[in-house]
mmCIF file with all atom_site columns, C-alpha atoms in Angstrom:
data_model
loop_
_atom_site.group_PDB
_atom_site.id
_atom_site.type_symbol
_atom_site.label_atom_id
_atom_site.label_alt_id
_atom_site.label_comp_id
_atom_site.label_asym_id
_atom_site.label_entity_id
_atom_site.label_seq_id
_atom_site.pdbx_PDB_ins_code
_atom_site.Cartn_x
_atom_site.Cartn_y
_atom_site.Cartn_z
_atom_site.occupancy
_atom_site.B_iso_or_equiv
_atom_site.pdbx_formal_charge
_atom_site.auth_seq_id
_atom_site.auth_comp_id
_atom_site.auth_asym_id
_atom_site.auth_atom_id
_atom_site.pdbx_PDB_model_num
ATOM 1   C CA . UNK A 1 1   ? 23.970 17.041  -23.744 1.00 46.00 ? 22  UNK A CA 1
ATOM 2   C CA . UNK A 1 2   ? 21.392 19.390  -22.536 1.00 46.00 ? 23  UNK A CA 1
ATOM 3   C CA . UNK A 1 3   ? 21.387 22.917  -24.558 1.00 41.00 ? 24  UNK A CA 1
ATOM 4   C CA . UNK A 1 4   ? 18.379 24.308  -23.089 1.00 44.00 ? 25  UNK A CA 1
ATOM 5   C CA . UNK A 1 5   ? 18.585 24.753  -19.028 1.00 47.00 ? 26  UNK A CA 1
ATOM 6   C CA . UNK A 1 6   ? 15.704 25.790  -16.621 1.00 50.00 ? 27  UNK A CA 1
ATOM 7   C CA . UNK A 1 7   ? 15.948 29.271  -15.677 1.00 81.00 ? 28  UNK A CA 1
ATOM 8   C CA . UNK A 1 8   ? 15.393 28.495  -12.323 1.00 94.00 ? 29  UNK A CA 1
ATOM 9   C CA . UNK A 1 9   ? 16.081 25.712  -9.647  1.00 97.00 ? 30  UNK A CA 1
ATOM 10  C CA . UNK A 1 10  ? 14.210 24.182  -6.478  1.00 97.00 ? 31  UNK A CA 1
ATOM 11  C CA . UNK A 1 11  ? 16.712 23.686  -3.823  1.00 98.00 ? 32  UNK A CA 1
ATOM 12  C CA . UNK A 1 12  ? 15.999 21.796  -0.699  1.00 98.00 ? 33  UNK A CA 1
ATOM 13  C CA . UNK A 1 13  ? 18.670 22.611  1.965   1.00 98.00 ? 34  UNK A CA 1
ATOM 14  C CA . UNK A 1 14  ? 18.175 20.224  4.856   1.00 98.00 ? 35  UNK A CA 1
ATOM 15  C CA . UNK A 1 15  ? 20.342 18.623  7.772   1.00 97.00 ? 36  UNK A CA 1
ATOM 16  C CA . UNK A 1 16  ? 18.866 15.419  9.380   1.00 95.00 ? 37  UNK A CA 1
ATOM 17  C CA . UNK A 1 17  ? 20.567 13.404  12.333  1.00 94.00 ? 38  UNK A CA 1
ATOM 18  C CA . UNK A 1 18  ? 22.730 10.217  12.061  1.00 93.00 ? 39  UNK A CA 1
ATOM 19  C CA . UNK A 1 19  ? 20.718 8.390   14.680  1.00 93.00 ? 40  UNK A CA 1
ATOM 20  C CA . UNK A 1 20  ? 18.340 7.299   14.133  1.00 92.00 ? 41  UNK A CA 1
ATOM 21  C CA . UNK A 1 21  ? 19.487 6.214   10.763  1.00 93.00 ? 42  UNK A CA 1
ATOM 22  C CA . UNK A 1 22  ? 15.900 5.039   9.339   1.00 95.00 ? 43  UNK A CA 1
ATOM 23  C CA . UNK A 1 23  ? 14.153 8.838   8.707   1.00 94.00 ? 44  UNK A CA 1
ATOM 24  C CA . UNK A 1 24  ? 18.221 9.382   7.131   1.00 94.00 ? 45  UNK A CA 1
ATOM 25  C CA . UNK A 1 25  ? 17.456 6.242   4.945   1.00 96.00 ? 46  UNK A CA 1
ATOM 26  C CA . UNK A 1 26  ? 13.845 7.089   4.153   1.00 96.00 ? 47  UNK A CA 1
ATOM 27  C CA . UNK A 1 27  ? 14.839 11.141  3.022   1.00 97.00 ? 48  UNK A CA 1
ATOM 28  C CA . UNK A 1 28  ? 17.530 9.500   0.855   1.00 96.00 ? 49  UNK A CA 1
ATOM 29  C CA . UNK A 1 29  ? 15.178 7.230   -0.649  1.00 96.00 ? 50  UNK A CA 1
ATOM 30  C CA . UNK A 1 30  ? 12.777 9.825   -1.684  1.00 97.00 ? 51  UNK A CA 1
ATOM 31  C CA . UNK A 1 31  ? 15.996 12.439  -3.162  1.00 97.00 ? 52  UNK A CA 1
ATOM 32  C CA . UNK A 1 32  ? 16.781 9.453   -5.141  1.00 95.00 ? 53  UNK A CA 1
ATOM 33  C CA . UNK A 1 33  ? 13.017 8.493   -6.338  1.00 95.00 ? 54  UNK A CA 1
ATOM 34  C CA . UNK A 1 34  ? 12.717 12.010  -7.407  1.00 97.00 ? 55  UNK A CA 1
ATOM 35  C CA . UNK A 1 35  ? 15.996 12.514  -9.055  1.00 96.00 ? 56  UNK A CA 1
ATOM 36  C CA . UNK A 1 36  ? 17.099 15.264  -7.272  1.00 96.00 ? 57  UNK A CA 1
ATOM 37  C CA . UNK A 1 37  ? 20.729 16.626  -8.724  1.00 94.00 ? 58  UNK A CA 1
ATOM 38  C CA . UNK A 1 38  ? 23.487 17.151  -5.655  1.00 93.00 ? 59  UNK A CA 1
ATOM 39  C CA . UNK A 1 39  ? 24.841 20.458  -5.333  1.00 93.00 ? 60  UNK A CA 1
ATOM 40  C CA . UNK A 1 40  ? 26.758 19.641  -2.161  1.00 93.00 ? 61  UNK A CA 1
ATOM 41  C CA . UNK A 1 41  ? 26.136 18.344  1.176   1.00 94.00 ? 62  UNK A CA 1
ATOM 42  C CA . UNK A 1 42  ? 22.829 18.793  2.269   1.00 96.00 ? 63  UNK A CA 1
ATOM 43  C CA . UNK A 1 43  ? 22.119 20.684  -0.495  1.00 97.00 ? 64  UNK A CA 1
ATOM 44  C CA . UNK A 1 44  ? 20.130 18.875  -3.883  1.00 97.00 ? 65  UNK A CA 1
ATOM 45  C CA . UNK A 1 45  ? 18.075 20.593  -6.561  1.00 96.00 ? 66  UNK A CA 1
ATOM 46  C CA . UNK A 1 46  ? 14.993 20.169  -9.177  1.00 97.00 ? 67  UNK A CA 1
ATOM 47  C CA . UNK A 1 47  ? 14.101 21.787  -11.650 1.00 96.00 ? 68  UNK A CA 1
ATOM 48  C CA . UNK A 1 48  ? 11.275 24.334  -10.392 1.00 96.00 ? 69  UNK A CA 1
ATOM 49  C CA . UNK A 1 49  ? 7.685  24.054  -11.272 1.00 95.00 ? 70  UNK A CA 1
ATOM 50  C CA . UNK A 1 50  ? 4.823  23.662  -8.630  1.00 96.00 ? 71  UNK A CA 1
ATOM 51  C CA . UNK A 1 51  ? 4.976  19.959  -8.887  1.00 96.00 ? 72  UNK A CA 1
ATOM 52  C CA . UNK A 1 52  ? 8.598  19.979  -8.090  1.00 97.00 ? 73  UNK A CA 1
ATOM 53  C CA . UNK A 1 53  ? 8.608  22.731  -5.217  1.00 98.00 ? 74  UNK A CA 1
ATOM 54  C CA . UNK A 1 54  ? 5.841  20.279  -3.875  1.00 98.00 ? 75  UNK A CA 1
ATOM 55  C CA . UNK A 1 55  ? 8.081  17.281  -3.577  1.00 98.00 ? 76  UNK A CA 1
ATOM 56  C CA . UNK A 1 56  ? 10.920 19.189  -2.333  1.00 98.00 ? 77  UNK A CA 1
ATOM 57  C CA . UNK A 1 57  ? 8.718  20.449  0.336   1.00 98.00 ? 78  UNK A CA 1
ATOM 58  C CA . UNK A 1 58  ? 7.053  17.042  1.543   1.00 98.00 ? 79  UNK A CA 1
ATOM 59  C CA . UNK A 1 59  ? 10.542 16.093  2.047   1.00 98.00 ? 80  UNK A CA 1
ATOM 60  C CA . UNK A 1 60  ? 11.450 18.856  4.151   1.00 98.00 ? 81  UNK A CA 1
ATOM 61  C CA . UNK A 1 61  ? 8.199  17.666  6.442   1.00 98.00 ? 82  UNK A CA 1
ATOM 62  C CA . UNK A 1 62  ? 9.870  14.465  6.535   1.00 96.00 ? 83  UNK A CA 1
ATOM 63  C CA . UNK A 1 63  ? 13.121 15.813  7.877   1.00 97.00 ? 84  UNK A CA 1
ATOM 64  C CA . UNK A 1 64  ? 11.833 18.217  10.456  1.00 97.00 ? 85  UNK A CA 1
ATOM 65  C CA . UNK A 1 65  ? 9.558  15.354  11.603  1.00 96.00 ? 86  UNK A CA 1
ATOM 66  C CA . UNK A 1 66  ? 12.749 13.612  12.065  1.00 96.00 ? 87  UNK A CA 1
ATOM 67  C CA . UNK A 1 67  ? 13.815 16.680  14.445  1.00 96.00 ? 88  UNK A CA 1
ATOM 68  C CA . UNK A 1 68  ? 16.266 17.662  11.574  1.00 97.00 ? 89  UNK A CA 1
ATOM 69  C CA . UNK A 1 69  ? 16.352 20.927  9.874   1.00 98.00 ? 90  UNK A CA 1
ATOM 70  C CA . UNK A 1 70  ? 15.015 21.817  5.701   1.00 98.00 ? 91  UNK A CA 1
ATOM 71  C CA . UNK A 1 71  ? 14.473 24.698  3.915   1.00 98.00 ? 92  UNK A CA 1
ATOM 72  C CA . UNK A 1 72  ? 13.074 24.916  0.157   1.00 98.00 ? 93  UNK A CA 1
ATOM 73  C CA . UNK A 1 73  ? 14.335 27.919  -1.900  1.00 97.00 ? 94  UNK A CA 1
ATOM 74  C CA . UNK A 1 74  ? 13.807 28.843  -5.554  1.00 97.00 ? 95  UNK A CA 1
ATOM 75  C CA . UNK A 1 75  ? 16.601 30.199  -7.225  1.00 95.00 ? 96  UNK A CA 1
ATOM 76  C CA . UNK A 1 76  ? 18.598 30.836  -10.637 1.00 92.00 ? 97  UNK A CA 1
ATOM 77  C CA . UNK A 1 77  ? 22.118 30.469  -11.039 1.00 90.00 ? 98  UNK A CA 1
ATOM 78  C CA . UNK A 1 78  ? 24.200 33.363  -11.521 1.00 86.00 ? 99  UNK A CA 1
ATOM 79  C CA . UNK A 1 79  ? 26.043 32.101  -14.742 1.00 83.00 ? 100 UNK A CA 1
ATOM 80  C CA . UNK A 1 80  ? 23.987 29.440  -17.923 1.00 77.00 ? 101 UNK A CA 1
ATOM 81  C CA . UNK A 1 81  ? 27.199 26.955  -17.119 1.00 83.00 ? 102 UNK A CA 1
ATOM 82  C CA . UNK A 1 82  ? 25.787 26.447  -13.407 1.00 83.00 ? 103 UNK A CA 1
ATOM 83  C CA . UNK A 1 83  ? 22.554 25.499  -14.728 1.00 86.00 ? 104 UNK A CA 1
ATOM 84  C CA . UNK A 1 84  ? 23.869 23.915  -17.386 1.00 90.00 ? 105 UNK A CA 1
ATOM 85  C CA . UNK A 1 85  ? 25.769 21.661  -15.256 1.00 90.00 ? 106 UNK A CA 1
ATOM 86  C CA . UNK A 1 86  ? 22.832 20.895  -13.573 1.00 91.00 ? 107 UNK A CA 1
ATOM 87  C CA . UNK A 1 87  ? 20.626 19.659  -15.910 1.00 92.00 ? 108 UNK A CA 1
ATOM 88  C CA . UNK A 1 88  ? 23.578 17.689  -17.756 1.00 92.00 ? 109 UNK A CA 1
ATOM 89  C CA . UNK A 1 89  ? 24.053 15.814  -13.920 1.00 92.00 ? 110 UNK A CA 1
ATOM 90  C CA . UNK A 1 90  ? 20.580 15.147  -13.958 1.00 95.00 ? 111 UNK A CA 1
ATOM 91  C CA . UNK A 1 91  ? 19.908 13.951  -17.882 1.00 94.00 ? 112 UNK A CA 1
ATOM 92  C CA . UNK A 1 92  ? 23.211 11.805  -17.579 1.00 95.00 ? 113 UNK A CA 1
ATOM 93  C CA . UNK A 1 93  ? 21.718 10.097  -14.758 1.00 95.00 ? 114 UNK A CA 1
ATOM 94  C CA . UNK A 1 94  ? 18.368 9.224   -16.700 1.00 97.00 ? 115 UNK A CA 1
ATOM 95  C CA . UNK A 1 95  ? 20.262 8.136   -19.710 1.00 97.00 ? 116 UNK A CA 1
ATOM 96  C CA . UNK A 1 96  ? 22.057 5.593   -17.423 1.00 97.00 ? 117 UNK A CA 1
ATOM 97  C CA . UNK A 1 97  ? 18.703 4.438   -16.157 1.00 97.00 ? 118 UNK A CA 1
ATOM 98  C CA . UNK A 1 98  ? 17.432 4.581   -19.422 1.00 97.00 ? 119 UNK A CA 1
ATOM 99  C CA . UNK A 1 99  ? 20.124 2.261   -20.839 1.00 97.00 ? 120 UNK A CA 1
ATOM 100 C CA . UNK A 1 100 ? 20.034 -0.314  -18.080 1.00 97.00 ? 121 UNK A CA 1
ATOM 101 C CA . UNK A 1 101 ? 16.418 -0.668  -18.388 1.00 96.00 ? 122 UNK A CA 1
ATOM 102 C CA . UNK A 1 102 ? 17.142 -1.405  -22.824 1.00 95.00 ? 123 UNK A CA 1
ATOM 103 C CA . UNK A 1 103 ? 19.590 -3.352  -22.052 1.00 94.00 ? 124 UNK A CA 1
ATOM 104 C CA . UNK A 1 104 ? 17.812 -5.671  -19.450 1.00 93.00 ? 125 UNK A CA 1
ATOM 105 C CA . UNK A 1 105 ? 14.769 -5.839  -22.710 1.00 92.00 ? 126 UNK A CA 1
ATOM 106 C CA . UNK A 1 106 ? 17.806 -6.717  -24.689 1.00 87.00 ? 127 UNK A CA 1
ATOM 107 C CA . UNK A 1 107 ? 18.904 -9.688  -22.748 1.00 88.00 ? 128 UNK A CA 1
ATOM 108 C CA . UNK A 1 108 ? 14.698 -11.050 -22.301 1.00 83.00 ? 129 UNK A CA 1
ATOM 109 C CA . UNK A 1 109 ? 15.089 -14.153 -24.762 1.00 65.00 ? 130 UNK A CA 1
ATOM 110 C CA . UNK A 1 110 ? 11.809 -16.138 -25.433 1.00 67.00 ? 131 UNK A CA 1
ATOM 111 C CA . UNK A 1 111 ? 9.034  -15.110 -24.504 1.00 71.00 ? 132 UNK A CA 1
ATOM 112 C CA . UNK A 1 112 ? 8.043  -11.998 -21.972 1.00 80.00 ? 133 UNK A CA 1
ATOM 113 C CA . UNK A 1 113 ? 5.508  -12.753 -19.736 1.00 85.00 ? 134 UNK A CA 1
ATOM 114 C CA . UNK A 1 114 ? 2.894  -10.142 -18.457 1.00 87.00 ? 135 UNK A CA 1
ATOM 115 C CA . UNK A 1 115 ? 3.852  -10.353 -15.114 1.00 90.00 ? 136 UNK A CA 1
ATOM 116 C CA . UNK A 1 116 ? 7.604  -9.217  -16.013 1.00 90.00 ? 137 UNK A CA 1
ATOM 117 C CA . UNK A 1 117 ? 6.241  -6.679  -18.807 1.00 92.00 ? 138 UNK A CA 1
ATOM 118 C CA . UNK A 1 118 ? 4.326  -4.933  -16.361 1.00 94.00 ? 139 UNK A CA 1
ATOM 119 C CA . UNK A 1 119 ? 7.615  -4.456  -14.133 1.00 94.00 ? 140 UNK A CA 1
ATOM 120 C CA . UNK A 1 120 ? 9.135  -2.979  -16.829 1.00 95.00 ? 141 UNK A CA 1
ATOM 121 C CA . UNK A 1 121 ? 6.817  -0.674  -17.634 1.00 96.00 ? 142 UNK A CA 1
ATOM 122 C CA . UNK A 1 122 ? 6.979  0.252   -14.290 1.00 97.00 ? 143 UNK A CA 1
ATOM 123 C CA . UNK A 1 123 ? 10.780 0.670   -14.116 1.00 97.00 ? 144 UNK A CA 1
ATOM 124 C CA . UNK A 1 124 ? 10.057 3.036   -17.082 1.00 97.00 ? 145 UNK A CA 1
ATOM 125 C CA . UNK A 1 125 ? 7.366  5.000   -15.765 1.00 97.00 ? 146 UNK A CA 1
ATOM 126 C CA . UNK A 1 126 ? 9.678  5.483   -12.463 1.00 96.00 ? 147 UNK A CA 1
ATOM 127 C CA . UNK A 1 127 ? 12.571 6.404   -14.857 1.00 97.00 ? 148 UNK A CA 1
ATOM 128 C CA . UNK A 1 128 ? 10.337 9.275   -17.274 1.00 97.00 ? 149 UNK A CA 1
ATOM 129 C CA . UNK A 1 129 ? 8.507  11.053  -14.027 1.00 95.00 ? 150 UNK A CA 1
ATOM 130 C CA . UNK A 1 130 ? 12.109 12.062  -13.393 1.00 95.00 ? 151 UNK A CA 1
ATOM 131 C CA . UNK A 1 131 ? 13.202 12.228  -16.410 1.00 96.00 ? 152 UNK A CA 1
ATOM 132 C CA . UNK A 1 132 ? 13.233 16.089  -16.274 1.00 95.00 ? 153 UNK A CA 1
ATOM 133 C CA . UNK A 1 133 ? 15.397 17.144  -19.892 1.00 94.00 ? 154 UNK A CA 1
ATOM 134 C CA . UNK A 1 134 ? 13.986 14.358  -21.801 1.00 93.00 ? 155 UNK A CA 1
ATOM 135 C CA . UNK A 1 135 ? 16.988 12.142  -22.113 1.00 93.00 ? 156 UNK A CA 1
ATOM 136 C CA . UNK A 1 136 ? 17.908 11.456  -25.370 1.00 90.00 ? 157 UNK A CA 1
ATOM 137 C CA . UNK A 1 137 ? 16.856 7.489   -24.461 1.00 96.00 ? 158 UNK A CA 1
ATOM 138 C CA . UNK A 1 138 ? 13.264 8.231   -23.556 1.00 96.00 ? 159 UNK A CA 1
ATOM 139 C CA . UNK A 1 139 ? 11.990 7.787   -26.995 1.00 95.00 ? 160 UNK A CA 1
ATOM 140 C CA . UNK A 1 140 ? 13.944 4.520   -27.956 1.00 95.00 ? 161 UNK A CA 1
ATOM 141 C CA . UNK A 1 141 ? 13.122 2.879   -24.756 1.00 96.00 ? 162 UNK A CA 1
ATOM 142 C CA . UNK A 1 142 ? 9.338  3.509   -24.793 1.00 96.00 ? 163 UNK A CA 1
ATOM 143 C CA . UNK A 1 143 ? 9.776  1.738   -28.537 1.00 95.00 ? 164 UNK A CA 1
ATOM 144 C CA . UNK A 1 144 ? 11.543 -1.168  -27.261 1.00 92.00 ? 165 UNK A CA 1
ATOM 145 C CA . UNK A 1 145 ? 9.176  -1.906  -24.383 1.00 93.00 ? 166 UNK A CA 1
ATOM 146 C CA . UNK A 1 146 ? 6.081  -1.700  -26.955 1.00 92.00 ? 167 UNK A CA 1
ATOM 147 C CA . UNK A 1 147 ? 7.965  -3.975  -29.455 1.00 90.00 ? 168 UNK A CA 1
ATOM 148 C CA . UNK A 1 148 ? 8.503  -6.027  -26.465 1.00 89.00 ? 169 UNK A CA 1
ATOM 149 C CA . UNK A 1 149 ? 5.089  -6.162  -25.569 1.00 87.00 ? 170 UNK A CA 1
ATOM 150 C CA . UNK A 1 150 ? 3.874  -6.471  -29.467 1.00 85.00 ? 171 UNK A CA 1
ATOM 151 C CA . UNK A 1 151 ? 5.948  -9.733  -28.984 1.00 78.00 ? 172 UNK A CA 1
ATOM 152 C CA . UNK A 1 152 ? 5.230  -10.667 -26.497 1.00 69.00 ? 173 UNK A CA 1
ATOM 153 C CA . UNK A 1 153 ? 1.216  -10.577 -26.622 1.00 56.00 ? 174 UNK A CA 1
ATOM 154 C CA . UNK A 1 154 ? 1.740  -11.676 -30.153 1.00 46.00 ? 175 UNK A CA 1
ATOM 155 C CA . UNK A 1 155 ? 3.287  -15.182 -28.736 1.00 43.00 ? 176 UNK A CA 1
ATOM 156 C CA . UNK A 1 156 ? 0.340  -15.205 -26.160 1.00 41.00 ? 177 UNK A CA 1
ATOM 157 C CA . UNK A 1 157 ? -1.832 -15.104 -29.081 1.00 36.00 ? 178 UNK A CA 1
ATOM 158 C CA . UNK A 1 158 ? -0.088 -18.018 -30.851 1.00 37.00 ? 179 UNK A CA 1
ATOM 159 C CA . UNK A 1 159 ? 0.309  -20.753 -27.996 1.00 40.00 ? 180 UNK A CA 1
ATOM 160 C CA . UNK A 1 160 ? -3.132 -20.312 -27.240 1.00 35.00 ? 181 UNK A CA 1
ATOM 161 C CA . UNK A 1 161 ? -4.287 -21.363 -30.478 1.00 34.00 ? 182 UNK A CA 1
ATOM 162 C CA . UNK A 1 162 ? -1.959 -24.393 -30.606 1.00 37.00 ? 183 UNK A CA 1
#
């Protein structure tokens, strides 16, 4: 559970049109790469700080270039629960990423290859950019993926000496 909420939130209002339904698609795509919370329809929020006021705002390009209509807005909640709620939305979500990603390094039996450590280490890096509360699964699964790659460049080291 978060305790400690951002004071104040981006929000990207927008309204795109159903047809046609690849700009829809695409704006989705980039909510969900960013981990945007959803406050309602058309309506999704970050965390503000320039970096995040940035992204909502490159997507707002992308919807009026898809003749739809965006608008970013900073604001603040009017009660700590709103925010609250927010954040705990948006550090649930991580902790679910978070525990897939473990629990895929779980089930790698044998040996890891550097071709499949490397996609894991990107799923993670995807994962901790918006990873905005520090979920409380950060920490243990940066360990796991460097154990993993300890092993893993440990049993390199082995077979090629055989």
């Amino acid at each position: 559970m978060v305790t400690q909420p951002k004071s104040s939130w981006a929000l990207l209002s927008y309204r795109i049109p159903r047809e046609p339904s690849t700009p829809r698609i695409a704006v989705w795509r980039k909510l969900r790469e960013l981990g945007v919370a959803q406050v309602g329809d058309g309506l999704v929020a970050l965390p503000a700080d320039a970096r995040t006021i940035e992204h909502l705002e490159w997507v707002a390009a992308s919807v009026i270039e898809a003749d739809g209509d965006a608008i970013v807005w900073v604001a603040a909640p009017t009660t700590r629960r709103g925010g609250s709620e927010l954040a705990n939305q948006m550090s649930s979500a991580r902790t679910s990423e978070y525990r897939e990603l473990l629990d895929e390094m779980i089930s790698i039996t044998g040996r890891v290859d550097s071709r499949s450590l490397a996609r894991l280490r990107r799923s993670w890096r995807k994962i901790d950019r918006r990873d905005y509360f520090r979920s409380e699964l950060r920490d243990e699964s940066r360990i796991a993926l460097a154990d993993l790659a300890r092993d893993g460049a440990h049993i390199d080291s082995t077979e090629s000496v055989k």
